[in-house]
Every structure is written in structure tokens, then in C-alpha cells.
Amino acid sequence: TQILILIAGFVILSTISGSFYLFNIENQLTEQQATASLDQGIALFREKKYTESLEILQSIPDGVIEDWLLPYYTATALVMLKDYPPAALKLEEALLLNPRETAILFELGVVYFKLGKLGLSKGYFASVVEIDPGNEEAKGLMDIMANLERIQPGANQENTAGDDDTGVEGH
């Protein structure tokens, strides 16, 4: 009977180890697939295929990739498609993963400008300049935000946002 108990114990341990091994293999495949999708989504974004890029990036399951690039590229594709509210949320998510990345901060400045939130926009551009004092584009946009605030103090700031000639329309 002791031999049967030992054999049963061995079978149980083998089954558990095998399941654990298969679980790890499956997770690695999922992570590899997600990484490949992220790379493909970024490549499509760089080819200016924003809708296709967004579809691929949004197909990556939550929690598989903990890299700021996923929410950042998802957000920038949304920005290029002029879908600003969800872009802001994704950029804030990217910022939590990499709080000193000037590309995220800059894009947040653009998005909040588009949403008519001049103060927030100016603050994000100021953060870019604080990290990268030589960033002339952020300095210029920060000055534009300050001028808009001076021209229209207390006015409905949403009237100042949108696609105009302030230099933020390319985003």
C-alpha cells in the first residue's frame, strides 16, 4: 500500500508540475503575442495607418504588457483620429507607467488643448520644459497657452480649442 501511495503522490506531483509548466508556457506565448502585436501596432502607426494601429493595440489583453508604449501609442492613434477624451485617459495611464517621459507629457498638453483645458495644457508643456529645457516646441506652445489665457481671461476656454493655426493641429 505504501508503494501505491508513493505512486499516487508521484502522479499528483507530476500532474501539478506539468500543469504549472504548461501555464508558464501559455503565459509566455501570450506575452510574446502581445509584444508582437505592440510592435505591429507601432509600425502601423508610423505608417500613418491609425485606425489599423488602434485596432491591433486595443486587441492586446489588459495586464499582459506593463509598458508605457502600449497606452501611449493607443492614445496617439486616438489623437490622430481626433478622439480626445479616451486619448487623455490612455495618456494618463502611460504617465503613471513613465512619469518623466516628455513624449507623454507633450501629447497630454496637446490633448488638453484640444479639450479646451488651457491651464492643464500649459502645465503639461511646462513639465516638458522642466525636464527638457531645450524643447523649443513645448516652450512655444506654453507661450501660446499663456497668450490665449491673457486674451480671454475667464472666457469659456472650449471656444479656444480645436484645429486652428496655433501649431497644435498636427497632433
PDB file of C-alpha atoms in Angstrom:
ATOM      1  CA  THR A   1       0.000   0.000   0.000  1.00  0.00           C
ATOM      2  CA  GLN A   2       2.904   2.336   0.639  1.00  0.00           C
ATOM      3  CA  ILE A   3       4.051   1.808  -2.920  1.00  0.00           C
ATOM      4  CA  LEU A   4       0.579   2.708  -4.182  1.00  0.00           C
ATOM      5  CA  ILE A   5       0.591   5.868  -2.041  1.00  0.00           C
ATOM      6  CA  LEU A   6       4.036   6.786  -3.373  1.00  0.00           C
ATOM      7  CA  ILE A   7       2.922   6.180  -6.964  1.00  0.00           C
ATOM      8  CA  ALA A   8      -0.266   8.214  -6.423  1.00  0.00           C
ATOM      9  CA  GLY A   9       1.793  11.017  -4.869  1.00  0.00           C
ATOM     10  CA  PHE A  10       4.198  10.955  -7.803  1.00  0.00           C
ATOM     11  CA  VAL A  11       1.326  11.081 -10.289  1.00  0.00           C
ATOM     12  CA  ILE A  12      -0.255  14.022  -8.457  1.00  0.00           C
ATOM     13  CA  LEU A  13       3.053  15.921  -8.287  1.00  0.00           C
ATOM     14  CA  SER A  14       3.746  15.190 -11.957  1.00  0.00           C
ATOM     15  CA  THR A  15       0.299  16.453 -12.917  1.00  0.00           C
ATOM     16  CA  ILE A  16       0.725  19.625 -10.869  1.00  0.00           C
ATOM     17  CA  SER A  17       4.225  20.268 -12.263  1.00  0.00           C
ATOM     18  CA  GLY A  18       3.037  19.620 -15.798  1.00  0.00           C
ATOM     19  CA  SER A  19       0.105  21.986 -15.359  1.00  0.00           C
ATOM     20  CA  PHE A  20       2.373  24.652 -13.895  1.00  0.00           C
ATOM     21  CA  TYR A  21       4.810  24.215 -16.797  1.00  0.00           C
ATOM     22  CA  LEU A  22       2.025  24.451 -19.371  1.00  0.00           C
ATOM     23  CA  PHE A  23       0.606  27.517 -17.594  1.00  0.00           C
ATOM     24  CA  ASN A  24       4.017  29.228 -17.793  1.00  0.00           C
ATOM     25  CA  ILE A  25       4.405  28.298 -21.468  1.00  0.00           C
ATOM     26  CA  GLU A  26       0.926  29.681 -22.201  1.00  0.00           C
ATOM     27  CA  ASN A  27       1.712  32.939 -20.386  1.00  0.00           C
ATOM     28  CA  GLN A  28       4.977  33.288 -22.311  1.00  0.00           C
ATOM     29  CA  LEU A  29       3.154  32.761 -25.594  1.00  0.00           C
ATOM     30  CA  THR A  30       0.527  35.321 -24.613  1.00  0.00           C
ATOM     31  CA  GLU A  31       3.220  37.829 -23.676  1.00  0.00           C
ATOM     32  CA  GLN A  32       5.149  37.130 -26.886  1.00  0.00           C
ATOM     33  CA  GLN A  33       1.964  37.514 -28.937  1.00  0.00           C
ATOM     34  CA  ALA A  34       1.158  40.772 -27.144  1.00  0.00           C
ATOM     35  CA  THR A  35       4.669  42.092 -27.747  1.00  0.00           C
ATOM     36  CA  ALA A  36       4.417  41.167 -31.432  1.00  0.00           C
ATOM     37  CA  SER A  37       1.037  42.953 -31.606  1.00  0.00           C
ATOM     38  CA  LEU A  38       2.509  46.022 -29.908  1.00  0.00           C
ATOM     39  CA  ASP A  39       5.348  46.100 -32.442  1.00  0.00           C
ATOM     40  CA  GLN A  40       2.871  45.684 -35.303  1.00  0.00           C
ATOM     41  CA  GLY A  41       0.612  48.426 -33.902  1.00  0.00           C
ATOM     42  CA  ILE A  42       3.551  50.833 -33.600  1.00  0.00           C
ATOM     43  CA  ALA A  43       4.685  50.013 -37.147  1.00  0.00           C
ATOM     44  CA  LEU A  44       1.192  50.721 -38.483  1.00  0.00           C
ATOM     45  CA  PHE A  45       1.097  53.979 -36.511  1.00  0.00           C
ATOM     46  CA  ARG A  46       4.393  55.050 -38.080  1.00  0.00           C
ATOM     47  CA  GLU A  47       2.892  54.255 -41.495  1.00  0.00           C
ATOM     48  CA  LYS A  48       0.051  56.648 -40.553  1.00  0.00           C
ATOM     49  CA  LYS A  49      -2.471  53.790 -40.562  1.00  0.00           C
ATOM     50  CA  TYR A  50      -4.069  54.999 -37.348  1.00  0.00           C
ATOM     51  CA  THR A  51      -7.304  53.009 -37.451  1.00  0.00           C
ATOM     52  CA  GLU A  52      -5.480  49.741 -38.138  1.00  0.00           C
ATOM     53  CA  SER A  53      -2.889  50.555 -35.478  1.00  0.00           C
ATOM     54  CA  LEU A  54      -5.604  51.272 -32.929  1.00  0.00           C
ATOM     55  CA  GLU A  55      -7.432  48.014 -33.676  1.00  0.00           C
ATOM     56  CA  ILE A  56      -4.283  45.973 -33.067  1.00  0.00           C
ATOM     57  CA  LEU A  57      -3.219  47.899 -29.963  1.00  0.00           C
ATOM     58  CA  GLN A  58      -6.688  47.643 -28.424  1.00  0.00           C
ATOM     59  CA  SER A  59      -6.752  43.880 -29.054  1.00  0.00           C
ATOM     60  CA  ILE A  60      -3.893  43.337 -26.577  1.00  0.00           C
ATOM     61  CA  PRO A  61      -5.390  41.969 -23.334  1.00  0.00           C
ATOM     62  CA  ASP A  62      -5.142  44.189 -20.256  1.00  0.00           C
ATOM     63  CA  GLY A  63      -2.279  43.417 -17.928  1.00  0.00           C
ATOM     64  CA  VAL A  64      -0.192  41.390 -20.391  1.00  0.00           C
ATOM     65  CA  ILE A  65       2.108  44.317 -21.244  1.00  0.00           C
ATOM     66  CA  GLU A  66       3.066  46.749 -18.483  1.00  0.00           C
ATOM     67  CA  ASP A  67       4.967  49.140 -20.745  1.00  0.00           C
ATOM     68  CA  TRP A  68       4.126  52.820 -21.275  1.00  0.00           C
ATOM     69  CA  LEU A  69       4.378  52.355 -25.055  1.00  0.00           C
ATOM     70  CA  LEU A  70       1.048  50.491 -25.269  1.00  0.00           C
ATOM     71  CA  PRO A  71      -1.161  53.214 -23.758  1.00  0.00           C
ATOM     72  CA  TYR A  72       0.964  55.943 -25.382  1.00  0.00           C
ATOM     73  CA  TYR A  73       0.595  54.638 -28.936  1.00  0.00           C
ATOM     74  CA  THR A  74      -3.052  53.786 -28.328  1.00  0.00           C
ATOM     75  CA  ALA A  75      -3.588  57.379 -27.213  1.00  0.00           C
ATOM     76  CA  THR A  76      -1.640  58.976 -30.027  1.00  0.00           C
ATOM     77  CA  ALA A  77      -3.606  56.931 -32.581  1.00  0.00           C
ATOM     78  CA  LEU A  78      -6.786  58.210 -30.893  1.00  0.00           C
ATOM     79  CA  VAL A  79      -5.419  61.772 -31.105  1.00  0.00           C
ATOM     80  CA  MET A  80      -4.718  61.391 -34.809  1.00  0.00           C
ATOM     81  CA  LEU A  81      -8.322  60.188 -35.196  1.00  0.00           C
ATOM     82  CA  LYS A  82      -9.470  63.232 -33.152  1.00  0.00           C
ATOM     83  CA  ASP A  83     -10.950  61.126 -30.338  1.00  0.00           C
ATOM     84  CA  TYR A  84      -9.555  63.210 -27.489  1.00  0.00           C
ATOM     85  CA  PRO A  85     -11.372  62.117 -24.274  1.00  0.00           C
ATOM     86  CA  PRO A  86     -10.260  58.455 -24.418  1.00  0.00           C
ATOM     87  CA  ALA A  87      -6.826  59.627 -25.593  1.00  0.00           C
ATOM     88  CA  ALA A  88      -6.471  61.685 -22.408  1.00  0.00           C
ATOM     89  CA  LEU A  89      -7.296  58.642 -20.277  1.00  0.00           C
ATOM     90  CA  LYS A  90      -4.764  56.447 -22.086  1.00  0.00           C
ATOM     91  CA  LEU A  91      -2.088  59.141 -21.820  1.00  0.00           C
ATOM     92  CA  GLU A  92      -2.710  59.476 -18.086  1.00  0.00           C
ATOM     93  CA  GLU A  93      -2.281  55.681 -17.879  1.00  0.00           C
ATOM     94  CA  ALA A  94       1.021  55.932 -19.793  1.00  0.00           C
ATOM     95  CA  LEU A  95       2.136  58.749 -17.493  1.00  0.00           C
ATOM     96  CA  LEU A  96       1.632  56.521 -14.444  1.00  0.00           C
ATOM     97  CA  LEU A  97       3.985  53.981 -16.029  1.00  0.00           C
ATOM     98  CA  ASN A  98       6.615  56.567 -17.025  1.00  0.00           C
ATOM     99  CA  PRO A  99       6.092  59.943 -15.301  1.00  0.00           C
ATOM    100  CA  ARG A 100       9.144  61.672 -16.794  1.00  0.00           C
ATOM    101  CA  GLU A 101       8.626  60.745 -20.441  1.00  0.00           C
ATOM    102  CA  THR A 102       8.407  64.046 -22.306  1.00  0.00           C
ATOM    103  CA  ALA A 103       6.560  62.491 -25.271  1.00  0.00           C
ATOM    104  CA  ILE A 104       3.669  61.584 -22.947  1.00  0.00           C
ATOM    105  CA  LEU A 105       3.673  64.982 -21.238  1.00  0.00           C
ATOM    106  CA  PHE A 106       3.778  66.798 -24.582  1.00  0.00           C
ATOM    107  CA  GLU A 107       0.894  64.769 -26.000  1.00  0.00           C
ATOM    108  CA  LEU A 108      -1.120  65.428 -22.829  1.00  0.00           C
ATOM    109  CA  GLY A 109      -0.562  69.153 -23.431  1.00  0.00           C
ATOM    110  CA  VAL A 110      -1.904  68.765 -26.967  1.00  0.00           C
ATOM    111  CA  VAL A 111      -4.919  66.692 -25.884  1.00  0.00           C
ATOM    112  CA  TYR A 112      -5.923  69.056 -23.095  1.00  0.00           C
ATOM    113  CA  PHE A 113      -5.612  71.978 -25.504  1.00  0.00           C
ATOM    114  CA  LYS A 114      -7.957  70.169 -27.893  1.00  0.00           C
ATOM    115  CA  LEU A 115     -10.343  69.578 -24.989  1.00  0.00           C
ATOM    116  CA  GLY A 116     -10.291  73.297 -24.142  1.00  0.00           C
ATOM    117  CA  LYS A 117      -8.388  72.947 -20.867  1.00  0.00           C
ATOM    118  CA  LEU A 118      -5.743  75.624 -21.377  1.00  0.00           C
ATOM    119  CA  GLY A 119      -4.430  75.583 -17.816  1.00  0.00           C
ATOM    120  CA  LEU A 120      -3.809  71.837 -17.872  1.00  0.00           C
ATOM    121  CA  SER A 121      -2.340  72.078 -21.353  1.00  0.00           C
ATOM    122  CA  LYS A 122       0.075  74.817 -20.312  1.00  0.00           C
ATOM    123  CA  GLY A 123       1.020  72.819 -17.201  1.00  0.00           C
ATOM    124  CA  TYR A 124       1.960  69.762 -19.236  1.00  0.00           C
ATOM    125  CA  PHE A 125       4.016  71.832 -21.667  1.00  0.00           C
ATOM    126  CA  ALA A 126       5.732  73.431 -18.636  1.00  0.00           C
ATOM    127  CA  SER A 127       6.530  69.927 -17.333  1.00  0.00           C
ATOM    128  CA  VAL A 128       8.157  69.077 -20.663  1.00  0.00           C
ATOM    129  CA  VAL A 129      10.298  72.236 -20.461  1.00  0.00           C
ATOM    130  CA  GLU A 130      11.211  71.458 -16.838  1.00  0.00           C
ATOM    131  CA  ILE A 131      12.544  68.031 -17.879  1.00  0.00           C
ATOM    132  CA  ASP A 132      13.930  69.164 -21.252  1.00  0.00           C
ATOM    133  CA  PRO A 133      14.743  72.913 -21.110  1.00  0.00           C
ATOM    134  CA  GLY A 134      15.795  72.874 -24.759  1.00  0.00           C
ATOM    135  CA  ASN A 135      12.382  71.749 -26.057  1.00  0.00           C
ATOM    136  CA  GLU A 136      11.513  74.811 -28.146  1.00  0.00           C
ATOM    137  CA  GLU A 137       8.209  73.389 -29.396  1.00  0.00           C
ATOM    138  CA  ALA A 138       6.912  72.933 -25.838  1.00  0.00           C
ATOM    139  CA  LYS A 139       8.140  76.438 -24.899  1.00  0.00           C
ATOM    140  CA  GLY A 140       6.336  77.928 -27.879  1.00  0.00           C
ATOM    141  CA  LEU A 141       3.094  76.096 -27.149  1.00  0.00           C
ATOM    142  CA  MET A 142       3.308  77.031 -23.470  1.00  0.00           C
ATOM    143  CA  ASP A 143       3.599  80.686 -24.541  1.00  0.00           C
ATOM    144  CA  ILE A 144       0.601  80.284 -26.872  1.00  0.00           C
ATOM    145  CA  MET A 145      -1.464  78.876 -23.985  1.00  0.00           C
ATOM    146  CA  ALA A 146      -0.431  81.784 -21.768  1.00  0.00           C
ATOM    147  CA  ASN A 147      -1.369  84.293 -24.506  1.00  0.00           C
ATOM    148  CA  LEU A 148      -4.743  82.641 -25.024  1.00  0.00           C
ATOM    149  CA  GLU A 149      -5.399  82.833 -21.285  1.00  0.00           C
ATOM    150  CA  ARG A 150      -4.481  86.554 -21.292  1.00  0.00           C
ATOM    151  CA  ILE A 151      -6.647  87.317 -24.335  1.00  0.00           C
ATOM    152  CA  GLN A 152      -9.680  85.528 -22.932  1.00  0.00           C
ATOM    153  CA  PRO A 153      -9.448  85.639 -19.139  1.00  0.00           C
ATOM    154  CA  GLY A 154     -12.397  83.828 -17.608  1.00  0.00           C
ATOM    155  CA  ALA A 155     -13.919  83.084 -21.016  1.00  0.00           C
ATOM    156  CA  ASN A 156     -15.214  79.672 -21.925  1.00  0.00           C
ATOM    157  CA  GLN A 157     -11.918  78.061 -22.814  1.00  0.00           C
ATOM    158  CA  GLU A 158     -13.558  75.460 -25.031  1.00  0.00           C
ATOM    159  CA  ASN A 159     -14.026  78.194 -27.637  1.00  0.00           C
ATOM    160  CA  THR A 160     -10.244  78.432 -27.989  1.00  0.00           C
ATOM    161  CA  ALA A 161      -9.653  74.758 -28.600  1.00  0.00           C
ATOM    162  CA  GLY A 162      -9.743  72.862 -31.812  1.00  0.00           C
ATOM    163  CA  ASP A 163      -7.958  72.755 -35.102  1.00  0.00           C
ATOM    164  CA  ASP A 164      -6.626  76.262 -35.579  1.00  0.00           C
ATOM    165  CA  ASP A 165      -3.322  77.831 -36.520  1.00  0.00           C
ATOM    166  CA  THR A 166      -1.641  77.692 -33.101  1.00  0.00           C
ATOM    167  CA  GLY A 167       0.669  74.887 -34.082  1.00  0.00           C
ATOM    168  CA  VAL A 168      -1.092  72.072 -32.246  1.00  0.00           C
ATOM    169  CA  GLU A 169      -3.192  70.900 -35.176  1.00  0.00           C
ATOM    170  CA  GLY A 170      -0.642  68.365 -36.332  1.00  0.00           C
ATOM    171  CA  HIS A 171      -1.452  66.161 -33.347  1.00  0.00           C
TER     172      HIS A 171
END
